[in-house]
């Protein structure tokens, strides 16, 4: 039975996600999965790690979904740079690789979580929503009081 669409709360906007992925068909599937939930929207898409870094600066998404194996700059290095330049923006790594070393590398680079492409389901949505919520809570706690 499909779960009802939920929002984080009535007054909040949907969480904005930047997808950094070079596989067009996988981006379509990810976008459908995230949009179907109702709490998230794809705010942009980068085809490689370098473009991902540039779009994070331009779009300021709530969370980045980062493939690890990418052209130009891989997802591990891109994650490292994003976390250095934008420490409040969480990165969730996504990969088709079965190598545990890559999961450890991207975690050490600053990713908050890691999901295999073969396991994309509601677990991914829950992970992305949790990362975006955490960022928003941190942002509110740092906002100057009036």
PDB file of N, CA and C in Angstrom, residues 73-122:
ATOM      1  N   UNK A  73      35.711  15.111 -11.990  1.00  0.00           N
ATOM      2  CA  UNK A  73      36.119  15.002 -10.583  1.00  0.00           C
ATOM      3  C   UNK A  73      35.193  13.989  -9.931  1.00  0.00           C
ATOM      4  N   UNK A  74      35.759  12.997  -9.240  1.00  0.00           N
ATOM      5  CA  UNK A  74      34.905  11.974  -8.638  1.00  0.00           C
ATOM      6  C   UNK A  74      34.138  12.515  -7.433  1.00  0.00           C
ATOM      7  N   UNK A  75      33.154  11.736  -7.001  1.00  0.00           N
ATOM      8  CA  UNK A  75      32.283  12.163  -5.922  1.00  0.00           C
ATOM      9  C   UNK A  75      32.957  12.294  -4.575  1.00  0.00           C
ATOM     10  N   UNK A  76      34.018  11.541  -4.340  1.00  0.00           N
ATOM     11  CA  UNK A  76      34.735  11.649  -3.065  1.00  0.00           C
ATOM     12  C   UNK A  76      35.396  13.019  -2.960  1.00  0.00           C
ATOM     13  N   UNK A  77      36.127  13.409  -4.000  1.00  0.00           N
ATOM     14  CA  UNK A  77      36.799  14.710  -3.984  1.00  0.00           C
ATOM     15  C   UNK A  77      35.788  15.855  -3.992  1.00  0.00           C
ATOM     16  N   UNK A  78      34.713  15.714  -4.766  1.00  0.00           N
ATOM     17  CA  UNK A  78      33.685  16.752  -4.803  1.00  0.00           C
ATOM     18  C   UNK A  78      33.024  16.896  -3.429  1.00  0.00           C
ATOM     19  N   UNK A  79      32.758  15.783  -2.772  1.00  0.00           N
ATOM     20  CA  UNK A  79      32.184  15.828  -1.423  1.00  0.00           C
ATOM     21  C   UNK A  79      33.118  16.560  -0.472  1.00  0.00           C
ATOM     22  N   UNK A  80      34.400  16.234  -0.538  1.00  0.00           N
ATOM     23  CA  UNK A  80      35.391  16.885   0.323  1.00  0.00           C
ATOM     24  C   UNK A  80      35.353  18.411   0.131  1.00  0.00           C
ATOM     25  N   UNK A  81      35.341  18.848  -1.131  1.00  0.00           N
ATOM     26  CA  UNK A  81      35.327  20.297  -1.408  1.00  0.00           C
ATOM     27  C   UNK A  81      34.029  20.954  -0.960  1.00  0.00           C
ATOM     28  N   UNK A  82      32.913  20.292  -1.216  1.00  0.00           N
ATOM     29  CA  UNK A  82      31.628  20.854  -0.794  1.00  0.00           C
ATOM     30  C   UNK A  82      31.588  21.018   0.712  1.00  0.00           C
ATOM     31  N   UNK A  83      32.021  20.009   1.426  1.00  0.00           N
ATOM     32  CA  UNK A  83      31.983  20.073   2.899  1.00  0.00           C
ATOM     33  C   UNK A  83      32.946  21.129   3.445  1.00  0.00           C
ATOM     34  N   UNK A  84      34.071  21.366   2.758  1.00  0.00           N
ATOM     35  CA  UNK A  84      34.994  22.415   3.187  1.00  0.00           C
ATOM     36  C   UNK A  84      34.413  23.795   2.934  1.00  0.00           C
ATOM     37  N   UNK A  85      33.809  23.988   1.767  1.00  0.00           N
ATOM     38  CA  UNK A  85      33.283  25.306   1.387  1.00  0.00           C
ATOM     39  C   UNK A  85      31.905  25.590   1.969  1.00  0.00           C
ATOM     40  N   UNK A  86      31.113  24.559   2.178  1.00  0.00           N
ATOM     41  CA  UNK A  86      29.729  24.704   2.646  1.00  0.00           C
ATOM     42  C   UNK A  86      29.457  23.661   3.731  1.00  0.00           C
ATOM     43  N   UNK A  87      30.024  23.828   4.897  1.00  0.00           N
ATOM     44  CA  UNK A  87      29.947  22.775   5.926  1.00  0.00           C
ATOM     45  C   UNK A  87      28.544  22.474   6.436  1.00  0.00           C
ATOM     46  N   UNK A  88      27.575  23.354   6.201  1.00  0.00           N
ATOM     47  CA  UNK A  88      26.218  23.076   6.676  1.00  0.00           C
ATOM     48  C   UNK A  88      25.375  22.314   5.661  1.00  0.00           C
ATOM     49  N   UNK A  89      25.880  22.113   4.452  1.00  0.00           N
ATOM     50  CA  UNK A  89      25.115  21.400   3.430  1.00  0.00           C
ATOM     51  C   UNK A  89      25.517  19.919   3.455  1.00  0.00           C
ATOM     52  N   UNK A  90      24.589  19.048   3.845  1.00  0.00           N
ATOM     53  CA  UNK A  90      24.922  17.621   3.911  1.00  0.00           C
ATOM     54  C   UNK A  90      24.995  16.979   2.529  1.00  0.00           C
ATOM     55  N   UNK A  91      25.862  15.989   2.426  1.00  0.00           N
ATOM     56  CA  UNK A  91      26.024  15.207   1.196  1.00  0.00           C
ATOM     57  C   UNK A  91      25.684  13.756   1.511  1.00  0.00           C
ATOM     58  N   UNK A  92      24.803  13.174   0.683  1.00  0.00           N
ATOM     59  CA  UNK A  92      24.472  11.757   0.775  1.00  0.00           C
ATOM     60  C   UNK A  92      25.048  11.107  -0.476  1.00  0.00           C
ATOM     61  N   UNK A  93      25.916  10.132  -0.300  1.00  0.00           N
ATOM     62  CA  UNK A  93      26.568   9.460  -1.429  1.00  0.00           C
ATOM     63  C   UNK A  93      25.694   8.325  -1.955  1.00  0.00           C
ATOM     64  N   UNK A  94      25.709   8.184  -3.286  1.00  0.00           N
ATOM     65  CA  UNK A  94      24.973   7.127  -3.951  1.00  0.00           C
ATOM     66  C   UNK A  94      25.917   6.505  -4.973  1.00  0.00           C
ATOM     67  N   UNK A  95      25.974   5.164  -4.995  1.00  0.00           N
ATOM     68  CA  UNK A  95      26.852   4.525  -5.972  1.00  0.00           C
ATOM     69  C   UNK A  95      26.391   3.129  -6.328  1.00  0.00           C
ATOM     70  N   UNK A  96      26.810   2.686  -7.489  1.00  0.00           N
ATOM     71  CA  UNK A  96      26.563   1.315  -7.910  1.00  0.00           C
ATOM     72  C   UNK A  96      27.700   0.399  -7.511  1.00  0.00           C
ATOM     73  N   UNK A  97      28.769   0.956  -6.971  1.00  0.00           N
ATOM     74  CA  UNK A  97      29.957   0.183  -6.601  1.00  0.00           C
ATOM     75  C   UNK A  97      29.676  -0.725  -5.409  1.00  0.00           C
ATOM     76  N   UNK A  98      30.254  -1.887  -5.452  1.00  0.00           N
ATOM     77  CA  UNK A  98      30.140  -2.832  -4.341  1.00  0.00           C
ATOM     78  C   UNK A  98      31.330  -2.738  -3.388  1.00  0.00           C
ATOM     79  N   UNK A  99      32.264  -1.857  -3.667  1.00  0.00           N
ATOM     80  CA  UNK A  99      33.473  -1.769  -2.859  1.00  0.00           C
ATOM     81  C   UNK A  99      33.235  -0.973  -1.580  1.00  0.00           C
ATOM     82  N   UNK A 100      33.399  -1.613  -0.454  1.00  0.00           N
ATOM     83  CA  UNK A 100      33.213  -0.966   0.838  1.00  0.00           C
ATOM     84  C   UNK A 100      34.221   0.165   1.060  1.00  0.00           C
ATOM     85  N   UNK A 101      35.401   0.043   0.431  1.00  0.00           N
ATOM     86  CA  UNK A 101      36.425   1.091   0.595  1.00  0.00           C
ATOM     87  C   UNK A 101      35.914   2.430   0.099  1.00  0.00           C
ATOM     88  N   UNK A 102      35.139   2.421  -1.005  1.00  0.00           N
ATOM     89  CA  UNK A 102      34.600   3.669  -1.551  1.00  0.00           C
ATOM     90  C   UNK A 102      33.603   4.291  -0.575  1.00  0.00           C
ATOM     91  N   UNK A 103      32.813   3.460   0.085  1.00  0.00           N
ATOM     92  CA  UNK A 103      31.877   3.976   1.086  1.00  0.00           C
ATOM     93  C   UNK A 103      32.639   4.637   2.232  1.00  0.00           C
ATOM     94  N   UNK A 104      33.716   4.010   2.658  1.00  0.00           N
ATOM     95  CA  UNK A 104      34.531   4.596   3.722  1.00  0.00           C
ATOM     96  C   UNK A 104      35.191   5.893   3.267  1.00  0.00           C
ATOM     97  N   UNK A 105      35.694   5.910   2.041  1.00  0.00           N
ATOM     98  CA  UNK A 105      36.332   7.123   1.518  1.00  0.00           C
ATOM     99  C   UNK A 105      35.364   8.299   1.481  1.00  0.00           C
ATOM    100  N   UNK A 106      34.149   8.073   0.989  1.00  0.00           N
ATOM    101  CA  UNK A 106      33.201   9.177   0.878  1.00  0.00           C
ATOM    102  C   UNK A 106      32.715   9.605   2.261  1.00  0.00           C
ATOM    103  N   UNK A 107      32.623   8.672   3.198  1.00  0.00           N
ATOM    104  CA  UNK A 107      32.280   9.037   4.579  1.00  0.00           C
ATOM    105  C   UNK A 107      33.385   9.896   5.183  1.00  0.00           C
ATOM    106  N   UNK A 108      34.636   9.506   4.971  1.00  0.00           N
ATOM    107  CA  UNK A 108      35.765  10.289   5.482  1.00  0.00           C
ATOM    108  C   UNK A 108      35.834  11.671   4.834  1.00  0.00           C
ATOM    109  N   UNK A 109      35.345  11.779   3.607  1.00  0.00           N
ATOM    110  CA  UNK A 109      35.331  13.058   2.904  1.00  0.00           C
ATOM    111  C   UNK A 109      34.218  13.976   3.425  1.00  0.00           C
ATOM    112  N   UNK A 110      33.287  13.410   4.205  1.00  0.00           N
ATOM    113  CA  UNK A 110      32.258  14.244   4.819  1.00  0.00           C
ATOM    114  C   UNK A 110      30.826  13.879   4.503  1.00  0.00           C
ATOM    115  N   UNK A 111      30.586  12.822   3.730  1.00  0.00           N
ATOM    116  CA  UNK A 111      29.209  12.416   3.446  1.00  0.00           C
ATOM    117  C   UNK A 111      28.528  11.966   4.738  1.00  0.00           C
ATOM    118  N   UNK A 112      27.266  12.334   4.895  1.00  0.00           N
ATOM    119  CA  UNK A 112      26.532  11.964   6.106  1.00  0.00           C
ATOM    120  C   UNK A 112      25.966  10.557   6.026  1.00  0.00           C
ATOM    121  N   UNK A 113      25.837  10.040   4.801  1.00  0.00           N
ATOM    122  CA  UNK A 113      25.332   8.680   4.635  1.00  0.00           C
ATOM    123  C   UNK A 113      25.707   8.167   3.252  1.00  0.00           C
ATOM    124  N   UNK A 114      25.441   6.886   3.021  1.00  0.00           N
ATOM    125  CA  UNK A 114      25.852   6.194   1.799  1.00  0.00           C
ATOM    126  C   UNK A 114      24.768   5.190   1.439  1.00  0.00           C
ATOM    127  N   UNK A 115      24.294   5.225   0.184  1.00  0.00           N
ATOM    128  CA  UNK A 115      23.258   4.298  -0.268  1.00  0.00           C
ATOM    129  C   UNK A 115      23.694   3.684  -1.590  1.00  0.00           C
ATOM    130  N   UNK A 116      23.524   2.372  -1.737  1.00  0.00           N
ATOM    131  CA  UNK A 116      23.818   1.706  -3.003  1.00  0.00           C
ATOM    132  C   UNK A 116      22.670   1.921  -3.979  1.00  0.00           C
ATOM    133  N   UNK A 117      22.996   2.098  -5.247  1.00  0.00           N
ATOM    134  CA  UNK A 117      21.973   2.328  -6.268  1.00  0.00           C
ATOM    135  C   UNK A 117      20.953   1.199  -6.325  1.00  0.00           C
ATOM    136  N   UNK A 118      21.363   0.002  -6.053  1.00  0.00           N
ATOM    137  CA  UNK A 118      20.446  -1.128  -6.060  1.00  0.00           C
ATOM    138  C   UNK A 118      19.434  -1.114  -4.929  1.00  0.00           C
ATOM    139  N   UNK A 119      19.603  -0.234  -3.950  1.00  0.00           N
ATOM    140  CA  UNK A 119      18.719  -0.183  -2.787  1.00  0.00           C
ATOM    141  C   UNK A 119      17.896   1.099  -2.742  1.00  0.00           C
ATOM    142  N   UNK A 120      17.706   1.729  -3.873  1.00  0.00           N
ATOM    143  CA  UNK A 120      16.951   2.978  -3.878  1.00  0.00           C
ATOM    144  C   UNK A 120      15.471   2.693  -3.682  1.00  0.00           C
ATOM    145  N   UNK A 121      14.991   3.101  -2.563  1.00  0.00           N
ATOM    146  CA  UNK A 121      13.584   2.953  -2.238  1.00  0.00           C
ATOM    147  C   UNK A 121      13.273   4.007  -1.189  1.00  0.00           C
ATOM    148  N   UNK A 122      12.329   3.753  -0.358  1.00  0.00           N
ATOM    149  CA  UNK A 122      11.956   4.745   0.649  1.00  0.00           C
ATOM    150  C   UNK A 122      13.075   5.004   1.664  1.00  0.00           C
TER     151      UNK A 122
END
